[in-house]
Structures are given as structure tokens and as C-alpha cells.
Amino acid sequence: MEIAIIIALILLNGVFAMSEIALISARKSSLSNDIRHGSSTARIALKLANDPDKFLSTIQIGITLIGILTGIYSGDVLATDFGNILTDAGVPATYAYLLAQTLIVILVTYLTIIFGELVPKRIGMSASTRAAKLLARPMYWLSVIASPFVWILAKSTSLIFNLLHINTAEEKVTEEEIKSMIDEGTENGEVQEVEQDIVDRVFSLGDRSINTIMTYRSDIVSIDIDMNNKQ
């Protein structure tokens, strides 16, 4: 029974990890497009993505509780049972429980990292939009249930930032960041080379002064519109 509970907690931790990375990585433009096609889950996912503080706090609460419960079951109940098995196998009772606890911690940590963190996050990154829509509804209701605790955490965090005089204002996206995203999109095939060239020309035009694209009046060669072909 204890093993089943630990496995369930590890998988639940994976769900939280996947939803976190999926909603952070999901393209808002793709979600907006799905909303225009009538997707209610995309609407919820976009709502969560637009309020990352609340959503990430909810995720952190869930992961923390799972970690505590996993530690309780693996560090006490399961280690005791495994220690008894080692004792029956001939391991001295003085070392059996310590050895059992050490092995259980190593095994649970390994399984948590693989199935509770790395694999779910890789899935969340590779299929971010799909995963975000799949997990949006349960994560939304969980955020509603945890909203009182999230409010307390948000206020506490803001208070600490104010005491430390840390500015939490979001940084604006720079021109270099936009170019980097366009270059990455071109490499992945999402952005065509002609589109990349257009964007580069737009930024290049904005950096040029007016005299580089105009001809001085003294350099203009003109003719009278009333002149005939011979003239």
C-alpha cells in the first residue's frame, strides 16, 4: 500500500512539473488561435499563462505538499518495513534501519527526478500547447481552491521584495531578443527566410537616419513637365 502511495505521489508531482513547464512554454498566439476556434481549455490555459504568479504559487504549494507526504511515507513507514526485511535477512538490527532508510531515500529520489521532474518537463516542453490545454482545467480549479494560500504567499513575497528594495517590474523585450527568437524560428522551420528578411529590414530601417534614404535637393536632376521631347 505504501509503495502504491509513493508511486502515485511521484506521478502527481510529474503532473505539476509538466503543467508548470507547459503553461510557461506554450505560445500565447497558438492558444489565442485555438480560442478563436472555440477551445475552452485554451481559454483557461491562456488565463493561467497571463497570471503566472498565481499559477506558479499554486504549483509550488502542490509540489511542496507532495514532497512532504513522500518523505513521510518513504522515510518512516516504508523504511521500517524494509528494515525488518533486512533484519530477517541477517543484517544487524543496529544498521538495518539506517541502511534501509538510505536505500529508500536514494531510490525515491531517483524515481522522483526521472518520473516526477525530467520526463514530465521534457513532455511539457515538446508538446507545450497540447499539454497546457490538457492540464489547464484541473490546474485552474486547484488554483481556485488554493487561492487563500496563494494570496498569503503573494503578499509575503511582495513584503520581502519591498523590504529589500527589489524592483519586480517586468523587463521589456529588446530588439536583440526579438531577432534571436526570429532566428531560432527560422532554424526550426517555423519562420520562413523571407519573413526573417522582412523583420531584419524593419529594424534596419528604424536605425537609419532620414538623410540616408533621401536625396538632397541640390543633387536632384529634374526637367520641366511642360518641355517637349526635343527640349
CSV table of C-alpha atoms in Angstrom, one decimal:
chain,number,residue,atom,x,y,z
A,1,MET,CA,0.0,0.0,0.0
A,2,GLU,CA,2.8,2.4,0.9
A,3,ILE,CA,4.6,1.7,-2.4
A,4,ALA,CA,1.4,2.5,-4.3
A,5,ILE,CA,1.0,5.8,-2.4
A,6,ILE,CA,4.6,6.8,-3.1
A,7,ILE,CA,4.3,5.9,-6.8
A,8,ALA,CA,1.0,7.9,-7.0
A,9,LEU,CA,2.7,10.9,-5.3
A,10,ILE,CA,5.7,10.8,-7.7
A,11,LEU,CA,3.3,10.7,-10.7
A,12,LEU,CA,1.3,13.6,-9.3
A,13,ASN,CA,4.5,15.5,-8.8
A,14,GLY,CA,5.1,14.9,-12.5
A,15,VAL,CA,1.7,16.3,-13.4
A,16,PHE,CA,2.6,19.5,-11.6
A,17,ALA,CA,6.0,19.7,-13.2
A,18,MET,CA,4.5,19.1,-16.7
A,19,SER,CA,1.8,21.7,-16.2
A,20,GLU,CA,4.3,24.3,-15.0
A,21,ILE,CA,6.7,24.0,-17.9
A,22,ALA,CA,3.8,23.6,-20.4
A,23,LEU,CA,2.0,26.7,-19.5
A,24,ILE,CA,5.2,28.7,-19.4
A,25,SER,CA,6.4,27.4,-22.8
A,26,ALA,CA,3.0,27.4,-24.6
A,27,ARG,CA,2.8,30.0,-27.3
A,28,LYS,CA,0.1,32.5,-26.5
A,29,SER,CA,-0.5,33.1,-30.2
A,30,SER,CA,-1.3,29.4,-30.6
A,31,LEU,CA,-3.6,29.4,-27.6
A,32,SER,CA,-5.4,32.6,-29.0
A,33,ASN,CA,-5.8,30.9,-32.3
A,34,ASP,CA,-7.4,27.9,-30.6
A,35,ILE,CA,-9.7,30.2,-28.6
A,36,ARG,CA,-10.9,31.7,-31.9
A,37,HIS,CA,-11.8,28.1,-33.0
A,38,GLY,CA,-13.9,27.7,-29.8
A,39,SER,CA,-11.4,25.9,-27.5
A,40,SER,CA,-12.5,26.4,-23.9
A,41,THR,CA,-9.4,24.7,-22.5
A,42,ALA,CA,-7.2,27.1,-24.5
A,43,ARG,CA,-9.0,30.0,-22.9
A,44,ILE,CA,-8.3,28.6,-19.4
A,45,ALA,CA,-4.7,27.9,-20.3
A,46,LEU,CA,-4.2,31.5,-21.6
A,47,LYS,CA,-5.8,32.9,-18.5
A,48,LEU,CA,-3.4,30.9,-16.3
A,49,ALA,CA,-0.4,31.9,-18.5
A,50,ASN,CA,-1.3,35.6,-18.2
A,51,ASP,CA,-1.3,35.3,-14.4
A,52,PRO,CA,2.0,33.4,-13.8
A,53,ASP,CA,2.4,34.5,-10.1
A,54,LYS,CA,-0.8,32.9,-9.0
A,55,PHE,CA,-0.3,29.8,-11.1
A,56,LEU,CA,3.3,29.2,-10.1
A,57,SER,CA,2.5,29.7,-6.4
A,58,THR,CA,-0.3,27.0,-6.7
A,59,ILE,CA,2.2,24.7,-8.4
A,60,GLN,CA,4.8,25.3,-5.7
A,61,ILE,CA,2.2,24.6,-2.9
A,62,GLY,CA,1.3,21.3,-4.6
A,63,ILE,CA,4.9,20.2,-5.1
A,64,THR,CA,5.8,21.1,-1.6
A,65,LEU,CA,3.0,19.1,-0.1
A,66,ILE,CA,3.8,16.1,-2.3
A,67,GLY,CA,7.4,16.3,-1.2
A,68,ILE,CA,6.4,16.3,2.5
A,69,LEU,CA,4.0,13.4,2.0
A,70,THR,CA,6.6,11.4,0.0
A,71,GLY,CA,9.1,12.0,2.8
A,72,ILE,CA,6.7,10.8,5.4
A,73,TYR,CA,5.9,7.6,3.7
A,74,SER,CA,9.3,6.7,2.3
A,75,GLY,CA,11.3,7.9,5.4
A,76,ASP,CA,9.2,6.3,8.1
A,77,VAL,CA,6.7,3.7,7.0
A,78,LEU,CA,8.5,2.1,4.1
A,79,ALA,CA,11.9,2.3,5.7
A,80,THR,CA,10.6,0.5,8.7
A,81,ASP,CA,9.2,-2.3,6.6
A,82,PHE,CA,12.4,-2.6,4.5
A,83,GLY,CA,14.5,-2.5,7.7
A,84,ASN,CA,12.6,-5.5,9.0
A,85,ILE,CA,13.3,-7.4,5.8
A,86,LEU,CA,17.0,-6.6,6.1
A,87,THR,CA,17.0,-7.8,9.7
A,88,ASP,CA,15.3,-11.1,8.7
A,89,ALA,CA,18.0,-11.4,6.0
A,90,GLY,CA,20.7,-11.3,8.6
A,91,VAL,CA,21.7,-7.6,8.7
A,92,PRO,CA,22.4,-6.5,12.3
A,93,ALA,CA,19.4,-4.6,13.7
A,94,THR,CA,21.7,-1.7,14.6
A,95,TYR,CA,22.4,-1.0,10.9
A,96,ALA,CA,19.3,-2.4,9.2
A,97,TYR,CA,17.1,0.6,9.7
A,98,LEU,CA,19.8,3.1,8.7
A,99,LEU,CA,20.7,1.1,5.6
A,100,ALA,CA,17.0,0.7,4.7
A,101,GLN,CA,16.4,4.5,5.1
A,102,THR,CA,19.4,5.3,3.0
A,103,LEU,CA,18.5,3.0,0.2
A,104,ILE,CA,14.8,4.1,0.2
A,105,VAL,CA,15.9,7.8,0.0
A,106,ILE,CA,18.2,7.1,-2.9
A,107,LEU,CA,15.6,5.1,-4.8
A,108,VAL,CA,12.7,7.5,-4.2
A,109,THR,CA,14.9,10.5,-5.1
A,110,TYR,CA,15.9,8.8,-8.3
A,111,LEU,CA,12.3,7.9,-9.3
A,112,THR,CA,11.2,11.4,-8.4
A,113,ILE,CA,13.8,13.1,-10.5
A,114,ILE,CA,13.1,10.9,-13.5
A,115,PHE,CA,9.4,10.4,-13.4
A,116,GLY,CA,8.4,13.4,-11.3
A,117,GLU,CA,10.6,16.0,-12.9
A,118,LEU,CA,12.7,15.3,-16.0
A,119,VAL,CA,10.4,13.2,-18.1
A,120,PRO,CA,7.2,15.3,-17.5
A,121,LYS,CA,9.1,18.5,-18.2
A,122,ARG,CA,10.5,17.2,-21.4
A,123,ILE,CA,7.0,16.2,-22.4
A,124,GLY,CA,5.7,19.6,-21.4
A,125,MET,CA,8.3,21.4,-23.5
A,126,SER,CA,8.0,19.2,-26.6
A,127,ALA,CA,4.2,19.4,-26.6
A,128,SER,CA,3.6,22.6,-24.6
A,129,THR,CA,0.4,23.8,-26.2
A,130,ARG,CA,-1.3,20.4,-26.1
A,131,ALA,CA,-0.2,19.7,-22.6
A,132,ALA,CA,-1.2,23.2,-21.4
A,133,LYS,CA,-4.7,22.7,-22.8
A,134,LEU,CA,-4.9,19.2,-21.3
A,135,LEU,CA,-3.9,20.3,-17.8
A,136,ALA,CA,-5.4,23.7,-17.8
A,137,ARG,CA,-8.8,22.9,-16.3
A,138,PRO,CA,-7.6,20.8,-13.3
A,139,MET,CA,-4.9,23.4,-12.6
A,140,TYR,CA,-7.4,26.2,-12.7
A,141,TRP,CA,-9.7,24.6,-10.2
A,142,LEU,CA,-6.7,23.8,-8.0
A,143,SER,CA,-5.6,27.4,-8.1
A,144,VAL,CA,-9.1,28.4,-7.1
A,145,ILE,CA,-9.0,26.1,-4.1
A,146,ALA,CA,-5.5,27.2,-3.1
A,147,SER,CA,-6.2,30.9,-3.7
A,148,PRO,CA,-6.2,31.9,0.0
A,149,PHE,CA,-2.8,30.3,0.5
A,150,VAL,CA,-1.6,31.9,-2.8
A,151,TRP,CA,-2.8,35.3,-1.6
A,152,ILE,CA,-0.8,34.9,1.6
A,153,LEU,CA,2.3,33.8,-0.3
A,154,ALA,CA,2.0,36.7,-2.8
A,155,LYS,CA,1.6,39.3,0.0
A,156,SER,CA,4.6,37.8,1.9
A,157,THR,CA,6.7,37.8,-1.2
A,158,SER,CA,5.8,41.4,-2.0
A,159,LEU,CA,6.6,42.5,1.5
A,160,ILE,CA,10.0,40.9,1.4
A,161,PHE,CA,10.7,42.5,-2.0
A,162,ASN,CA,9.7,45.9,-0.7
A,163,LEU,CA,12.0,45.4,2.4
A,164,LEU,CA,14.9,44.5,0.1
A,165,HIS,CA,14.0,47.3,-2.4
A,166,ILE,CA,13.8,44.9,-5.3
A,167,ASN,CA,12.0,46.1,-8.4
A,168,THR,CA,9.7,43.4,-9.7
A,169,ALA,CA,8.6,45.3,-12.9
A,170,GLU,CA,8.8,43.1,-16.0
A,171,GLU,CA,11.6,43.9,-18.4
A,172,LYS,CA,10.6,44.9,-21.9
A,173,VAL,CA,11.5,42.7,-24.8
A,174,THR,CA,14.6,44.1,-26.6
A,175,GLU,CA,15.3,44.2,-30.3
A,176,GLU,CA,18.1,41.7,-29.9
A,177,GLU,CA,15.7,39.2,-28.2
A,178,ILE,CA,13.2,39.6,-31.0
A,179,LYS,CA,15.9,38.9,-33.6
A,180,SER,CA,17.1,35.9,-31.6
A,181,MET,CA,13.6,34.5,-31.5
A,182,ILE,CA,13.1,35.0,-35.2
A,183,ASP,CA,16.5,33.4,-35.9
A,184,GLU,CA,15.5,30.4,-33.8
A,185,GLY,CA,12.2,30.2,-35.6
A,186,THR,CA,13.9,30.2,-38.9
A,187,GLU,CA,16.3,27.4,-37.9
A,188,ASN,CA,13.3,25.3,-36.7
A,189,GLY,CA,11.4,26.0,-39.9
A,190,GLU,CA,8.6,27.9,-38.2
A,191,VAL,CA,9.6,31.2,-39.8
A,192,GLN,CA,10.4,31.5,-43.5
A,193,GLU,CA,13.6,33.1,-44.6
A,194,VAL,CA,11.7,35.8,-46.5
A,195,GLU,CA,9.8,36.7,-43.2
A,196,GLN,CA,13.1,36.8,-41.3
A,197,ASP,CA,14.5,39.2,-44.0
A,198,ILE,CA,11.4,41.5,-43.7
A,199,VAL,CA,11.8,41.7,-39.9
A,200,ASP,CA,15.6,42.4,-40.3
A,201,ARG,CA,14.8,45.2,-42.8
A,202,VAL,CA,12.2,46.7,-40.5
A,203,PHE,CA,14.7,47.0,-37.6
A,204,SER,CA,17.4,48.2,-40.1
A,205,LEU,CA,15.1,50.9,-41.4
A,206,GLY,CA,14.3,52.1,-37.8
A,207,ASP,CA,18.1,52.6,-37.1
A,208,ARG,CA,18.7,54.6,-40.2
A,209,SER,CA,18.7,58.4,-40.3
A,210,ILE,CA,16.4,60.3,-42.7
A,211,ASN,CA,19.3,61.7,-44.8
A,212,THR,CA,20.4,58.1,-45.8
A,213,ILE,CA,17.2,57.4,-47.6
A,214,MET,CA,16.5,60.8,-49.1
A,215,THR,CA,18.3,62.8,-51.9
A,216,TYR,CA,19.3,66.4,-51.2
A,217,ARG,CA,17.5,69.0,-53.2
A,218,SER,CA,20.8,70.3,-54.6
A,219,ASP,CA,21.5,66.8,-56.0
A,220,ILE,CA,18.2,66.3,-57.7
A,221,VAL,CA,18.2,66.5,-61.6
A,222,SER,CA,14.8,67.5,-62.9
A,223,ILE,CA,13.1,68.7,-66.1
A,224,ASP,CA,10.2,70.9,-66.6
A,225,ILE,CA,7.0,68.9,-67.1
A,226,ASP,CA,6.0,71.2,-70.0
A,227,MET,CA,9.1,70.5,-72.0
A,228,ASN,CA,8.8,68.6,-75.3
A,229,ASN,CA,10.9,65.6,-76.4
A,230,LYS,CA,13.4,67.8,-78.4
A,231,GLN,CA,14.0,70.1,-75.5
